[in-house]
């Protein structure tokens, strides 16, 4: 058993730690191996399939940045996972991986998209069906957040919100704003997020991910949407950070993603988690795109323990801070807090 000098935490501990995952993109969470299996299947039924082997495209020594990362989805992964079979196969694989990593509560997010014979609404139905039918679902209650892509028009955004409202009863808990942060004018989404809120949906936003999406105007516009949580929060002026705390907005911090994609400068030790961890706010460590960055949630907890010298007790507390900002309701919160208390004994 390896233990660092400054912490009593090891990989076995972070694996068994009850964890909640709040910022995971469904498509980005598909592992290269699973994509490879889908590719093999599709190649069998269509030898002319014009897509390369994902194991080559996503080889471990590839590094990603904001300019290479987003086209990977729009030009490759969405095209590969476009059939009914591949959507079901990949969703089940993602659920299984989170369960095996000791995640005990999951909010998956996805942008409704239509493809060969699958409408946007049918796509949502397929994903929710996988969640409903997942074996061992009692161990990992899973909810869905529908994402609005920043490149969308106001009416496309409204379409996503209308779908979220329609499927609320089946486990859609919120609406997200995501996509290439160098694109789009966020002010056009005001009406969509207002409607989502009016219908009791929660709001989370990708926030200050790159300098181009971090102008004071953009950040203030986004805060006016009344978000319940914010993802990334990288280029945030200190005054605004205090405002975020004052409003008790939960933070989704995706450390490996930020470090590997060079969204933040330096390594894990320089990540803004170091600043936020000592503040009064809810923090959820999150994987963002496990399939790309290869760091499961248990590893994110291990990284912060080793880097910031956090003890087992402190990690249990940190996991509890993520529970505070889940979208799944009070009953889920109580169940999760009880799991953490049990783990402490
Ligand atoms: Zn994200």
PDB file of C-alpha atoms and ligand atoms in Angstrom, residues 23-25 69-70 109 147 176-179 206 209 231-232 252 254 257 287-289, ligand 1:
ATOM      1  CA  UNK A  23     -20.566  17.392 -14.007  1.00  0.00           C
ATOM      2  CA  UNK A  24     -20.206  14.538 -16.460  1.00  0.00           C
ATOM      3  CA  UNK A  25     -21.048  14.853 -20.152  1.00  0.00           C
ATOM      4  CA  UNK A  69     -11.319  19.253 -28.031  1.00  0.00           C
ATOM      5  CA  UNK A  70     -14.684  20.543 -29.275  1.00  0.00           C
ATOM      6  CA  UNK A 109     -25.665  15.840 -18.847  1.00  0.00           C
ATOM      7  CA  UNK A 147     -27.483  20.957 -22.163  1.00  0.00           C
ATOM      8  CA  UNK A 176     -26.926  23.432 -18.586  1.00  0.00           C
ATOM      9  CA  UNK A 177     -25.106  25.817 -20.915  1.00  0.00           C
ATOM     10  CA  UNK A 178     -22.083  24.206 -22.549  1.00  0.00           C
ATOM     11  CA  UNK A 179     -20.069  23.894 -25.738  1.00  0.00           C
ATOM     12  CA  UNK A 206     -20.152  26.440 -17.866  1.00  0.00           C
ATOM     13  CA  UNK A 209     -13.784  28.407 -18.873  1.00  0.00           C
ATOM     14  CA  UNK A 231     -18.846  24.645 -13.818  1.00  0.00           C
ATOM     15  CA  UNK A 232     -15.084  25.329 -14.030  1.00  0.00           C
ATOM     16  CA  UNK A 252     -18.278  21.949 -10.152  1.00  0.00           C
ATOM     17  CA  UNK A 254     -12.956  19.547 -12.993  1.00  0.00           C
ATOM     18  CA  UNK A 257      -9.750  18.271 -17.343  1.00  0.00           C
ATOM     19  CA  UNK A 287     -14.668  14.384 -14.138  1.00  0.00           C
ATOM     20  CA  UNK A 288     -16.250  16.403 -16.999  1.00  0.00           C
ATOM     21  CA  UNK A 289     -15.144  14.023 -19.793  1.00  0.00           C
TER      22      UNK A 289
HETATM   23 ZN1  LIG B   1     -18.227  20.381 -19.022  1.00  0.00          ZN
END
